[in-house]
Amino acid sequence: MEERRQAAGSGLRGRYRAQVRDEIKQVALNQLAEGGPQALSLNAVAKTLGVSGPALYRYFGSRDSLLTDLVVDAYHDLAAALEAAVAKEEAGPAERLLALGYAYRAWAVGEPHRYRLLFRAPLHGYDAHSDPLVQASRLAMGVAVDVLTGLGDSGESPASTATRATTLWARLHGLVSLEIEGNFASMGLDPTPLYDAEIGALIEEGRR
Amino acid sequence: MEERRQAAGSGLRGRYRAQVRDEIKQVALNQLAEGGPQALSLNAVAKTLGVSGPALYRYFGSRDSLLTDLVVDAYHDLAAALEAAVAKEEAGPAERLLALGYAYRAWAVGEPHRYRLLFRAPLHGYDAHSDPLVQASRLAMGVAVDVLTGLGDSGESPASTATRATTLWARLHGLVSLEIEGNFASMGLDPTPLYDAEIGALIEEGRR
DNA sequence: CGAATAAGTTAGAGCATATAACTAGTAGAG
DNA sequence: CTCTACTAGTTATATGCTCTAACTTATTCG
């Protein structure tokens, strides 16, 4: 029996496997950045890598499986960026909240195709509420909750903290969504003051 | 010469043409509601209508052309819903703003696939900044600007009004986006108080 | 070495968009 | 009424995609 199947990390074969998987994801991300999820084609990825067609199915069971992997990666990246931004220990709660907001924006503006991937994923046919996806999305949200827990009165109820975290999330998401689609640019508006105002208002609320 | 080409509205032929176009769009919307833009297939639409394949190309030059038409229709519908909501003349500015916010939410929640169509359209490969699209999107925004113009101090600058309109739009879009993707439901949160709070805060700001 | 396993190949099914060439029905001018 | 021009629809086909199946080559490991 042995049941070894295709464990990823063990041995030389596993290393090679993981490396090829990363290469595939890298090329896929490039295609995504250029033409959006619609333009992500396994065939094109294979051609870029110099292999031909069905070879990729050794590494990803389907096109959607590859997409899901990219989404999960993006969630982890975003969460890491947010954590890094709020990790400065000397900063107070308000500063950390500002840093969180700016980090969120910077990540989204820097890689808009990946940000879209996070919030538009359900469109692409696969189940957006599958386990790894839900688990990954909680990561990013968890960072926000943590920061807000430090900001509010220590006696604040968890439910209230969750509500404020959600408000923060919604405001940031709203601004970011409009910004990366070019809605601000097409109106001749500078989005930066809007972020300042929205985050500032939340800090005020937290102190109240 | 004559240059008549295929003017839509003239004569019996034109009427039939417009009717078939509407039928196609109706079926396409149904498919969209079930499986998202990914699932919108000209072939499937044709099969549903009892015609076969390339017949639809008499009515829409391409799949993307059909999608663009649906997006423009959606913008017009949304704008009409917002206008209807704020049309009650006896209501004051604050009430109209609340009505606007609720109408926006109601439209999006009622037809989430069409709402997604509005803000995710650029993903689908075609140029989101093509003329009819941009023109249509200004409609919805115009309603918000109008209401806010009435709300603020009469001496407010147009730029400031535009900023507040954009803030309103971003907040509503953020909440609606999260709501229609099920993020509130999956967290056990009731979104209604959040809408109240966000719109209420904007009314406060406007009075300040 | 030799056997199991994995990677990669080609062939092809099935479905999609889209074009080309053709058929049949209809509107409108004379 | 007839003839012509146009239109809607057809089938056939090119091309591209995802994905499966069957086969071939290479590599790891007992």
CSV table of C-alpha atoms (C1' of nucleotides) in Angstrom, one decimal:
chain,number,residue,atom,x,y,z
A,1,MET,CA,0.0,0.0,0.0
A,2,GLU,CA,2.4,2.7,1.2
A,3,GLU,CA,-0.1,5.5,0.4
A,4,ARG,CA,2.6,7.8,-0.5
A,5,ARG,CA,0.6,9.2,-3.4
A,6,GLN,CA,2.2,12.6,-4.4
A,7,ALA,CA,3.3,14.1,-1.1
A,8,ALA,CA,4.7,17.5,-2.2
A,9,GLY,CA,7.8,18.1,0.0
A,10,SER,CA,9.6,14.8,0.2
A,11,GLY,CA,12.7,14.0,-1.8
A,12,LEU,CA,14.1,15.4,-5.0
A,13,ARG,CA,11.0,14.7,-7.0
A,14,GLY,CA,8.9,16.7,-4.5
A,15,ARG,CA,11.3,19.6,-4.8
A,16,TYR,CA,11.1,19.6,-8.5
A,17,ARG,CA,7.3,19.3,-8.3
A,18,ALA,CA,7.0,22.3,-6.0
A,19,GLN,CA,9.3,24.4,-8.2
A,20,VAL,CA,7.3,23.6,-11.4
A,21,ARG,CA,4.1,24.5,-9.6
A,22,ASP,CA,5.5,27.8,-8.6
A,23,GLU,CA,6.7,28.5,-12.2
A,24,ILE,CA,3.2,27.7,-13.4
A,25,LYS,CA,1.7,30.1,-10.9
A,26,GLN,CA,4.1,32.8,-11.8
A,27,VAL,CA,3.3,32.6,-15.5
A,28,ALA,CA,-0.4,32.4,-14.7
A,29,LEU,CA,-0.1,35.6,-12.6
A,30,ASN,CA,1.5,37.4,-15.5
A,31,GLN,CA,-1.3,36.4,-17.8
A,32,LEU,CA,-3.8,37.4,-15.2
A,33,ALA,CA,-2.1,40.8,-14.9
A,34,GLU,CA,-2.4,41.4,-18.6
A,35,GLY,CA,-5.8,40.2,-19.5
A,36,GLY,CA,-7.7,39.3,-16.4
A,37,PRO,CA,-9.0,35.9,-15.3
A,38,GLN,CA,-10.7,35.6,-18.7
A,39,ALA,CA,-7.3,35.6,-20.3
A,40,LEU,CA,-5.8,32.9,-18.1
A,41,SER,CA,-5.4,29.9,-20.3
A,42,LEU,CA,-3.7,26.7,-19.4
A,43,ASN,CA,-2.7,26.2,-23.0
A,44,ALA,CA,-1.1,29.6,-23.1
A,45,VAL,CA,0.7,29.0,-19.8
A,46,ALA,CA,2.0,25.7,-21.1
A,47,LYS,CA,3.2,27.3,-24.3
A,48,THR,CA,5.1,29.9,-22.4
A,49,LEU,CA,6.7,27.3,-20.3
A,50,GLY,CA,7.7,25.4,-23.4
A,51,VAL,CA,5.7,22.3,-22.5
A,52,SER,CA,2.6,21.3,-24.3
A,53,GLY,CA,-0.9,21.3,-23.1
A,54,PRO,CA,-2.0,18.5,-20.8
A,55,ALA,CA,1.3,18.4,-19.0
A,56,LEU,CA,0.0,21.0,-16.6
A,57,TYR,CA,-2.7,18.6,-15.4
A,58,ARG,CA,0.0,16.8,-13.6
A,59,TYR,CA,0.3,19.8,-11.3
A,60,PHE,CA,-3.2,21.2,-11.2
A,61,GLY,CA,-6.2,19.2,-11.5
A,62,SER,CA,-8.1,21.9,-13.4
A,63,ARG,CA,-8.0,25.5,-14.4
A,64,ASP,CA,-10.1,26.4,-11.5
A,65,SER,CA,-7.8,24.5,-9.2
A,66,LEU,CA,-5.0,26.7,-10.3
A,67,LEU,CA,-7.1,29.8,-9.9
A,68,THR,CA,-8.1,28.8,-6.4
A,69,ASP,CA,-4.4,28.4,-5.6
A,70,LEU,CA,-3.7,31.9,-6.8
A,71,VAL,CA,-6.5,33.2,-4.7
A,72,VAL,CA,-5.3,31.5,-1.5
A,73,ASP,CA,-1.8,32.8,-2.2
A,74,ALA,CA,-3.1,36.3,-2.6
A,75,TYR,CA,-5.0,36.1,0.7
A,76,HIS,CA,-1.8,35.0,2.5
A,77,ASP,CA,0.2,37.7,0.8
A,78,LEU,CA,-2.3,40.4,1.7
A,79,ALA,CA,-2.5,39.2,5.3
A,80,ALA,CA,1.3,39.2,5.5
A,81,ALA,CA,1.5,42.7,4.2
A,82,LEU,CA,-1.1,43.9,6.7
A,83,GLU,CA,0.6,42.2,9.6
A,84,ALA,CA,4.0,43.7,8.6
A,85,ALA,CA,2.4,47.1,8.5
A,86,VAL,CA,1.0,46.9,12.0
A,87,ALA,CA,3.9,45.1,13.5
A,88,LYS,CA,5.8,48.2,14.7
A,89,GLU,CA,5.5,47.8,18.4
A,90,GLU,CA,6.2,51.4,19.4
A,91,ALA,CA,3.2,52.7,17.4
A,92,GLY,CA,-0.1,53.4,19.2
A,93,PRO,CA,-3.5,52.0,18.1
A,94,ALA,CA,-4.4,55.0,16.0
A,95,GLU,CA,-1.1,54.9,14.1
A,96,ARG,CA,-1.5,51.2,13.6
A,97,LEU,CA,-4.9,51.6,12.2
A,98,LEU,CA,-3.7,54.2,9.8
A,99,ALA,CA,-0.8,51.9,8.8
A,100,LEU,CA,-3.3,49.1,8.2
A,101,GLY,CA,-5.4,51.2,6.0
A,102,TYR,CA,-2.5,52.4,3.9
A,103,ALA,CA,-1.0,49.0,3.6
A,104,TYR,CA,-4.4,47.6,2.5
A,105,ARG,CA,-4.6,50.3,-0.2
A,106,ALA,CA,-1.0,49.9,-1.2
A,107,TRP,CA,-1.3,46.2,-1.7
A,108,ALA,CA,-4.4,46.5,-3.7
A,109,VAL,CA,-3.2,49.3,-5.9
A,110,GLY,CA,0.2,47.6,-6.4
A,111,GLU,CA,-1.4,44.4,-7.6
A,112,PRO,CA,-4.9,45.2,-8.7
A,113,HIS,CA,-5.4,41.9,-10.6
A,114,ARG,CA,-4.7,40.0,-7.5
A,115,TYR,CA,-7.0,42.2,-5.4
A,116,ARG,CA,-9.7,41.6,-8.0
A,117,LEU,CA,-9.0,37.9,-7.8
A,118,LEU,CA,-9.8,38.0,-4.1
A,119,PHE,CA,-13.2,39.7,-4.3
A,120,ARG,CA,-14.4,38.6,-7.7
A,121,ALA,CA,-13.4,35.0,-7.5
A,122,PRO,CA,-16.9,33.7,-7.0
A,123,LEU,CA,-17.7,34.7,-10.5
A,124,HIS,CA,-15.4,32.3,-12.1
A,125,GLY,CA,-17.4,29.2,-11.6
A,126,TYR,CA,-15.8,27.5,-8.8
A,127,ASP,CA,-17.1,27.3,-5.2
A,128,ALA,CA,-15.9,30.4,-3.5
A,129,HIS,CA,-16.8,29.0,-0.1
A,130,SER,CA,-14.6,25.9,-0.4
A,131,ASP,CA,-12.5,25.3,2.7
A,132,PRO,CA,-9.1,26.6,1.9
A,133,LEU,CA,-10.6,29.8,0.5
A,134,VAL,CA,-12.7,30.5,3.5
A,135,GLN,CA,-9.8,29.8,5.8
A,136,ALA,CA,-7.5,32.0,3.9
A,137,SER,CA,-9.9,34.9,3.9
A,138,ARG,CA,-10.2,34.8,7.7
A,139,LEU,CA,-6.5,35.6,7.9
A,140,ALA,CA,-6.8,39.1,6.4
A,141,MET,CA,-9.9,39.8,8.4
A,142,GLY,CA,-8.2,38.6,11.6
A,143,VAL,CA,-5.5,41.3,11.3
A,144,ALA,CA,-8.1,44.0,11.2
A,145,VAL,CA,-9.9,42.7,14.2
A,146,ASP,CA,-6.7,42.5,16.2
A,147,VAL,CA,-5.8,46.1,15.5
A,148,LEU,CA,-9.3,47.3,16.3
A,149,THR,CA,-9.4,45.4,19.5
A,150,GLY,CA,-6.4,47.4,20.6
A,151,LEU,CA,-7.9,50.6,19.6
A,152,GLY,CA,-11.3,50.5,21.3
A,153,ASP,CA,-12.0,50.7,25.0
A,154,SER,CA,-10.8,47.6,26.7
A,155,GLY,CA,-14.3,46.9,27.8
A,156,GLU,CA,-15.7,46.9,24.3
A,157,SER,CA,-17.7,43.8,23.4
A,158,PRO,CA,-16.4,41.4,20.8
A,159,ALA,CA,-19.5,42.0,18.7
A,160,SER,CA,-18.9,45.7,18.7
A,161,THR,CA,-15.3,45.2,17.7
A,162,ALA,CA,-16.4,42.9,14.8
A,163,THR,CA,-18.8,45.6,13.7
A,164,ARG,CA,-16.2,48.2,13.6
A,165,ALA,CA,-13.8,45.9,11.9
A,166,THR,CA,-16.4,45.2,9.2
A,167,THR,CA,-17.0,48.9,8.8
A,168,LEU,CA,-13.3,49.5,8.3
A,169,TRP,CA,-13.2,46.6,5.8
A,170,ALA,CA,-16.2,47.9,3.9
A,171,ARG,CA,-14.8,51.4,3.7
A,172,LEU,CA,-11.4,50.3,2.6
A,173,HIS,CA,-12.8,47.9,0.1
A,174,GLY,CA,-15.2,50.5,-1.3
A,175,LEU,CA,-12.4,53.1,-1.8
A,176,VAL,CA,-10.0,50.5,-3.2
A,177,SER,CA,-12.5,49.0,-5.6
A,178,LEU,CA,-13.3,52.4,-7.1
A,179,GLU,CA,-9.6,53.4,-7.2
A,180,ILE,CA,-8.3,50.3,-9.0
A,181,GLU,CA,-11.1,50.5,-11.6
A,182,GLY,CA,-10.1,54.0,-12.4
A,183,ASN,CA,-13.2,55.7,-11.2
A,184,PHE,CA,-11.3,58.4,-9.2
A,185,ALA,CA,-8.9,59.0,-12.1
A,186,SER,CA,-11.7,59.4,-14.6
A,187,MET,CA,-13.3,62.0,-12.3
A,188,GLY,CA,-10.1,63.9,-11.6
A,189,LEU,CA,-10.2,63.1,-7.9
A,190,ASP,CA,-7.3,62.4,-5.7
A,191,PRO,CA,-8.2,59.4,-3.5
A,192,THR,CA,-5.6,59.9,-0.8
A,193,PRO,CA,-7.6,62.5,1.2
A,194,LEU,CA,-10.6,60.2,1.1
A,195,TYR,CA,-8.6,57.4,2.7
A,196,ASP,CA,-7.3,59.8,5.3
A,197,ALA,CA,-10.9,61.0,6.0
A,198,GLU,CA,-12.4,57.5,6.2
A,199,ILE,CA,-9.7,56.1,8.5
A,200,GLY,CA,-9.7,59.2,10.6
A,201,ALA,CA,-13.4,59.0,11.1
A,202,LEU,CA,-13.0,55.4,12.3
A,203,ILE,CA,-10.4,56.4,14.8
A,204,GLU,CA,-12.7,59.1,16.1
A,205,GLU,CA,-15.4,56.5,16.5
A,206,GLY,CA,-13.2,54.1,18.2
A,207,ARG,CA,-12.2,56.8,20.8
A,208,ARG,CA,-15.8,57.8,21.4
B,1,MET,CA,-26.3,55.1,-51.6
B,2,GLU,CA,-29.1,55.9,-49.1
B,3,GLU,CA,-26.9,54.8,-46.2
B,4,ARG,CA,-29.9,53.2,-44.4
B,5,ARG,CA,-27.8,50.4,-43.0
B,6,GLN,CA,-29.7,48.8,-40.2
B,7,ALA,CA,-31.4,51.5,-38.4
B,8,ALA,CA,-33.2,49.9,-35.6
B,9,GLY,CA,-36.5,51.6,-35.1
B,10,SER,CA,-37.9,52.1,-38.6
B,11,GLY,CA,-40.6,49.9,-40.2
B,12,LEU,CA,-41.8,46.4,-39.3
B,13,ARG,CA,-38.4,44.8,-39.8
B,14,GLY,CA,-36.9,47.2,-37.3
B,15,ARG,CA,-39.6,46.4,-34.7
B,16,TYR,CA,-39.0,42.7,-35.0
B,17,ARG,CA,-35.3,43.2,-34.8
B,18,ALA,CA,-35.6,45.2,-31.5
B,19,GLN,CA,-38.0,42.5,-30.1
B,20,VAL,CA,-35.5,39.7,-30.9
B,21,ARG,CA,-32.7,41.7,-29.4
B,22,ASP,CA,-34.7,42.1,-26.2
B,23,GLU,CA,-35.5,38.4,-26.1
B,24,ILE,CA,-31.8,37.6,-26.5
B,25,LYS,CA,-30.9,39.9,-23.7
B,26,GLN,CA,-33.6,38.4,-21.5
B,27,VAL,CA,-32.3,34.9,-21.9
B,28,ALA,CA,-28.7,36.1,-21.4
B,29,LEU,CA,-29.7,37.7,-18.2
B,30,ASN,CA,-31.2,34.5,-17.0
B,31,GLN,CA,-28.0,32.6,-17.8
B,32,LEU,CA,-26.1,35.3,-16.0
B,33,ALA,CA,-28.2,35.1,-12.9
B,34,GLU,CA,-27.5,31.3,-12.7
B,35,GLY,CA,-23.9,31.0,-13.5
B,36,GLY,CA,-22.3,34.4,-13.7
B,37,PRO,CA,-20.7,36.0,-16.8
B,38,GLN,CA,-18.6,32.9,-17.3
B,39,ALA,CA,-21.7,30.9,-17.9
B,40,LEU,CA,-23.1,33.3,-20.5
B,41,SER,CA,-22.8,31.5,-23.8
B,42,LEU,CA,-24.1,32.6,-27.1
B,43,ASN,CA,-24.6,29.0,-28.1
B,44,ALA,CA,-26.7,28.2,-25.0
B,45,VAL,CA,-28.8,31.4,-25.6
B,46,ALA,CA,-29.4,30.4,-29.2
B,47,LYS,CA,-30.4,26.9,-28.1
B,48,THR,CA,-32.8,28.3,-25.6
B,49,LEU,CA,-34.4,30.5,-28.2
B,50,GLY,CA,-34.7,27.6,-30.6
B,51,VAL,CA,-32.4,29.1,-33.2
B,52,SER,CA,-29.0,27.8,-33.9
B,53,GLY,CA,-25.7,29.3,-33.2
B,54,PRO,CA,-24.5,32.0,-35.6
B,55,ALA,CA,-28.0,33.4,-35.9
B,56,LEU,CA,-27.4,35.6,-32.9
B,57,TYR,CA,-24.6,37.4,-34.7
B,58,ARG,CA,-27.2,39.1,-36.8
B,59,TYR,CA,-28.2,40.9,-33.6
B,60,PHE,CA,-24.9,41.3,-31.6
B,61,GLY,CA,-21.6,41.5,-33.2
B,62,SER,CA,-19.9,39.5,-30.5
B,63,ARG,CA,-20.4,38.0,-27.1
B,64,ASP,CA,-18.8,41.0,-25.6
B,65,SER,CA,-21.1,43.3,-27.5
B,66,LEU,CA,-24.0,41.6,-25.9
B,67,LEU,CA,-22.4,41.9,-22.4
B,68,THR,CA,-21.7,45.6,-23.0
B,69,ASP,CA,-25.4,46.0,-23.8
B,70,LEU,CA,-26.4,44.3,-20.6
B,71,VAL,CA,-24.0,46.5,-18.6
B,72,VAL,CA,-25.4,49.7,-20.1
B,73,ASP,CA,-29.0,48.5,-19.5
B,74,ALA,CA,-28.1,47.8,-15.9
B,75,TYR,CA,-26.6,51.3,-15.4
B,76,HIS,CA,-29.8,52.8,-16.8
B,77,ASP,CA,-31.9,50.6,-14.5
B,78,LEU,CA,-29.9,51.5,-11.5
B,79,ALA,CA,-30.1,55.2,-12.2
B,80,ALA,CA,-33.8,55.0,-12.7
B,81,ALA,CA,-34.3,53.2,-9.4
B,82,LEU,CA,-32.2,55.8,-7.6
B,83,GLU,CA,-34.1,58.6,-9.3
B,84,ALA,CA,-37.4,57.1,-8.3
B,85,ALA,CA,-36.3,56.7,-4.7
B,86,VAL,CA,-35.3,60.4,-4.3
B,87,ALA,CA,-38.2,61.8,-6.4
B,88,LYS,CA,-40.5,62.3,-3.4
B,89,GLU,CA,-40.7,66.0,-3.3
B,90,GLU,CA,-41.9,66.5,0.2
B,91,ALA,CA,-38.9,64.8,1.6
B,92,GLY,CA,-36.0,66.8,3.0
B,93,PRO,CA,-32.4,66.3,1.9
B,94,ALA,CA,-31.5,63.9,4.8
B,95,GLU,CA,-34.5,61.7,4.0
B,96,ARG,CA,-33.7,61.7,0.3
B,97,LEU,CA,-30.1,60.7,1.1
B,98,LEU,CA,-31.3,57.8,3.2
B,99,ALA,CA,-33.8,56.8,0.5
B,100,LEU,CA,-30.9,56.9,-2.0
B,101,GLY,CA,-28.8,54.6,0.1
B,102,TYR,CA,-31.5,52.1,0.7
B,103,ALA,CA,-32.5,52.1,-3.0
B,104,TYR,CA,-28.9,51.5,-4.0
B,105,ARG,CA,-28.7,48.6,-1.6
B,106,ALA,CA,-32.1,47.2,-2.6
B,107,TRP,CA,-31.3,47.3,-6.3
B,108,ALA,CA,-27.9,45.6,-5.7
B,109,VAL,CA,-29.2,42.9,-3.4
B,110,GLY,CA,-32.2,42.3,-5.6
B,111,GLU,CA,-30.2,41.7,-8.7
B,112,PRO,CA,-26.7,40.9,-7.5
B,113,HIS,CA,-25.6,39.4,-10.8
B,114,ARG,CA,-26.4,42.7,-12.6
B,115,TYR,CA,-24.6,44.7,-9.8
B,116,ARG,CA,-21.6,42.6,-10.3
B,117,LEU,CA,-21.8,43.2,-14.0
B,118,LEU,CA,-21.5,46.9,-13.4
B,119,PHE,CA,-18.3,46.8,-11.3
B,120,ARG,CA,-16.6,43.7,-12.6
B,121,ALA,CA,-17.2,44.4,-16.2
B,122,PRO,CA,-13.7,45.5,-17.0
B,123,LEU,CA,-12.6,42.0,-16.2
B,124,HIS,CA,-14.2,40.4,-19.1
B,125,GLY,CA,-11.9,41.5,-21.8
B,126,TYR,CA,-13.6,44.3,-23.5
B,127,ASP,CA,-12.8,48.0,-23.0
B,128,ALA,CA,-14.6,49.2,-20.0
B,129,HIS,CA,-14.0,52.8,-20.9
B,130,SER,CA,-15.8,52.7,-24.2
B,131,ASP,CA,-18.1,55.5,-24.8
B,132,PRO,CA,-21.6,54.1,-24.0
B,133,LEU,CA,-20.3,52.6,-20.9
B,134,VAL,CA,-18.8,55.7,-19.5
B,135,GLN,CA,-21.8,57.7,-20.4
B,136,ALA,CA,-24.1,55.3,-18.7
B,137,SER,CA,-22.1,55.2,-15.5
B,138,ARG,CA,-22.3,58.9,-15.2
B,139,LEU,CA,-26.0,58.6,-14.9
B,140,ALA,CA,-26.0,56.8,-11.6
B,141,MET,CA,-23.3,59.1,-10.2
B,142,GLY,CA,-25.3,62.1,-11.3
B,143,VAL,CA,-28.2,61.2,-9.1
B,144,ALA,CA,-26.0,61.0,-6.0
B,145,VAL,CA,-24.4,64.4,-6.8
B,146,ASP,CA,-27.8,66.0,-7.2
B,147,VAL,CA,-29.0,64.7,-3.8
B,148,LEU,CA,-25.9,65.8,-2.0
B,149,THR,CA,-26.0,69.2,-3.6
B,150,GLY,CA,-29.3,69.7,-1.9
B,151,LEU,CA,-28.0,68.4,1.4
B,152,GLY,CA,-25.0,70.5,1.9
B,153,ASP,CA,-24.7,74.2,2.6
B,154,SER,CA,-25.8,76.1,-0.4
B,155,GLY,CA,-22.4,77.8,-0.5
B,156,GLU,CA,-20.5,74.5,-0.8
B,157,SER,CA,-18.1,74.2,-3.6
B,158,PRO,CA,-18.8,71.8,-6.4
B,159,ALA,CA,-15.5,70.0,-5.7
B,160,SER,CA,-16.5,69.4,-2.1
B,161,THR,CA,-19.9,68.1,-3.2
B,162,ALA,CA,-18.2,65.7,-5.6
B,163,THR,CA,-15.9,64.5,-2.8
B,164,ARG,CA,-18.8,63.8,-0.5
B,165,ALA,CA,-20.7,62.1,-3.3
B,166,THR,CA,-17.7,59.9,-4.0
B,167,THR,CA,-17.4,59.1,-0.3
B,168,LEU,CA,-21.1,58.1,-0.3
B,169,TRP,CA,-20.6,56.0,-3.3
B,170,ALA,CA,-17.5,54.3,-2.0
B,171,ARG,CA,-19.2,53.5,1.4
B,172,LEU,CA,-22.3,52.1,-0.3
B,173,HIS,CA,-20.3,50.1,-2.8
B,174,GLY,CA,-18.2,48.7,0.0
B,175,LEU,CA,-21.1,47.5,2.0
B,176,VAL,CA,-23.0,46.3,-0.9
B,177,SER,CA,-20.1,44.4,-2.3
B,178,LEU,CA,-19.5,42.6,0.9
B,179,GLU,CA,-23.2,41.9,1.4
B,180,ILE,CA,-23.9,40.3,-2.0
B,181,GLU,CA,-20.9,38.1,-1.7
B,182,GLY,CA,-22.2,36.8,1.5
B,183,ASN,CA,-19.4,38.1,3.7
B,184,PHE,CA,-21.9,39.5,6.3
B,185,ALA,CA,-23.9,36.3,6.4
B,186,SER,CA,-20.9,34.2,6.8
B,187,MET,CA,-19.9,36.3,9.8
B,188,GLY,CA,-23.3,36.3,11.3
B,189,LEU,CA,-23.7,40.1,11.0
B,190,ASP,CA,-26.8,42.0,10.2
B,191,PRO,CA,-25.8,44.6,7.5
B,192,THR,CA,-28.8,46.9,8.0
B,193,PRO,CA,-27.4,48.8,11.0
B,194,LEU,CA,-24.1,49.3,9.1
B,195,TYR,CA,-26.0,51.0,6.3
B,196,ASP,CA,-27.8,53.2,8.8
B,197,ALA,CA,-24.6,54.1,10.5
B,198,GLU,CA,-22.7,54.9,7.3
B,199,ILE,CA,-25.5,57.0,5.8
B,200,GLY,CA,-26.2,58.7,9.1
B,201,ALA,CA,-22.5,59.6,9.4
B,202,LEU,CA,-22.6,61.2,6.0
B,203,ILE,CA,-25.7,63.2,6.8
B,204,GLU,CA,-23.9,64.5,9.9
B,205,GLU,CA,-20.9,65.5,7.9
B,206,GLY,CA,-23.1,67.3,5.4
B,207,ARG,CA,-24.6,69.4,8.1
B,208,ARG,CA,-21.3,70.2,9.7
C,1,DC,C1',19.8,-4.2,-12.1
C,2,DG,C1',15.0,-4.1,-12.3
C,3,DA,C1',10.3,-2.6,-11.1
C,4,DA,C1',7.3,1.0,-9.8
C,5,DT,C1',6.3,5.7,-10.4
C,6,DA,C1',6.2,10.1,-12.4
C,7,DA,C1',6.6,13.4,-16.3
C,8,DG,C1',5.8,14.3,-20.6
C,9,DT,C1',4.0,13.2,-25.3
C,10,DT,C1',0.2,12.9,-29.0
C,11,DA,C1',-4.7,12.0,-30.2
C,12,DG,C1',-9.2,13.3,-29.6
C,13,DA,C1',-13.9,14.4,-27.4
C,14,DG,C1',-16.8,18.2,-26.5
C,15,DC,C1',-17.9,22.9,-26.3
C,16,DA,C1',-17.0,27.8,-27.1
C,17,DT,C1',-16.6,32.1,-30.4
C,18,DA,C1',-16.7,33.6,-34.8
C,19,DT,C1',-16.6,33.7,-40.1
C,20,DA,C1',-18.0,32.2,-44.7
C,21,DA,C1',-21.1,30.6,-48.1
C,22,DC,C1',-25.5,29.4,-49.0
C,23,DT,C1',-30.9,29.1,-48.8
C,24,DA,C1',-35.3,30.9,-48.3
C,25,DG,C1',-38.6,34.3,-47.3
C,26,DT,C1',-40.1,39.1,-47.4
C,27,DA,C1',-40.5,44.2,-48.2
C,28,DG,C1',-41.0,47.6,-51.4
C,29,DA,C1',-40.2,49.9,-56.2
C,30,DG,C1',-41.9,50.0,-60.6
D,1,DC,C1',-48.2,41.7,-59.7
D,2,DT,C1',-43.5,41.0,-60.5
D,3,DC,C1',-38.8,41.4,-59.8
D,4,DT,C1',-35.0,42.9,-57.1
D,5,DA,C1',-32.6,43.8,-53.0
D,6,DC,C1',-32.2,42.7,-48.5
D,7,DT,C1',-32.7,40.1,-44.3
D,8,DA,C1',-33.0,36.1,-41.2
D,9,DG,C1',-31.7,31.9,-40.8
D,10,DT,C1',-29.2,27.7,-42.1
D,11,DT,C1',-24.9,24.4,-42.4
D,12,DA,C1',-20.0,24.0,-42.7
D,13,DT,C1',-15.8,25.2,-40.9
D,14,DA,C1',-11.6,27.4,-38.6
D,15,DT,C1',-9.6,28.1,-34.3
D,16,DG,C1',-9.1,27.8,-29.5
D,17,DC,C1',-10.2,26.2,-25.0
D,18,DT,C1',-10.5,22.4,-21.1
D,19,DC,C1',-9.9,18.0,-20.1
D,20,DT,C1',-9.4,12.6,-20.7
D,21,DA,C1',-7.1,8.6,-22.5
D,22,DA,C1',-3.4,6.0,-24.0
D,23,DC,C1',1.2,5.7,-24.8
D,24,DT,C1',6.4,6.7,-24.2
D,25,DT,C1',10.3,8.1,-21.9
D,26,DA,C1',13.0,9.0,-17.9
D,27,DT,C1',14.1,8.7,-13.0
D,28,DT,C1',14.0,7.2,-8.4
D,29,DC,C1',14.7,3.5,-5.2
D,30,DG,C1',14.7,-1.3,-3.2
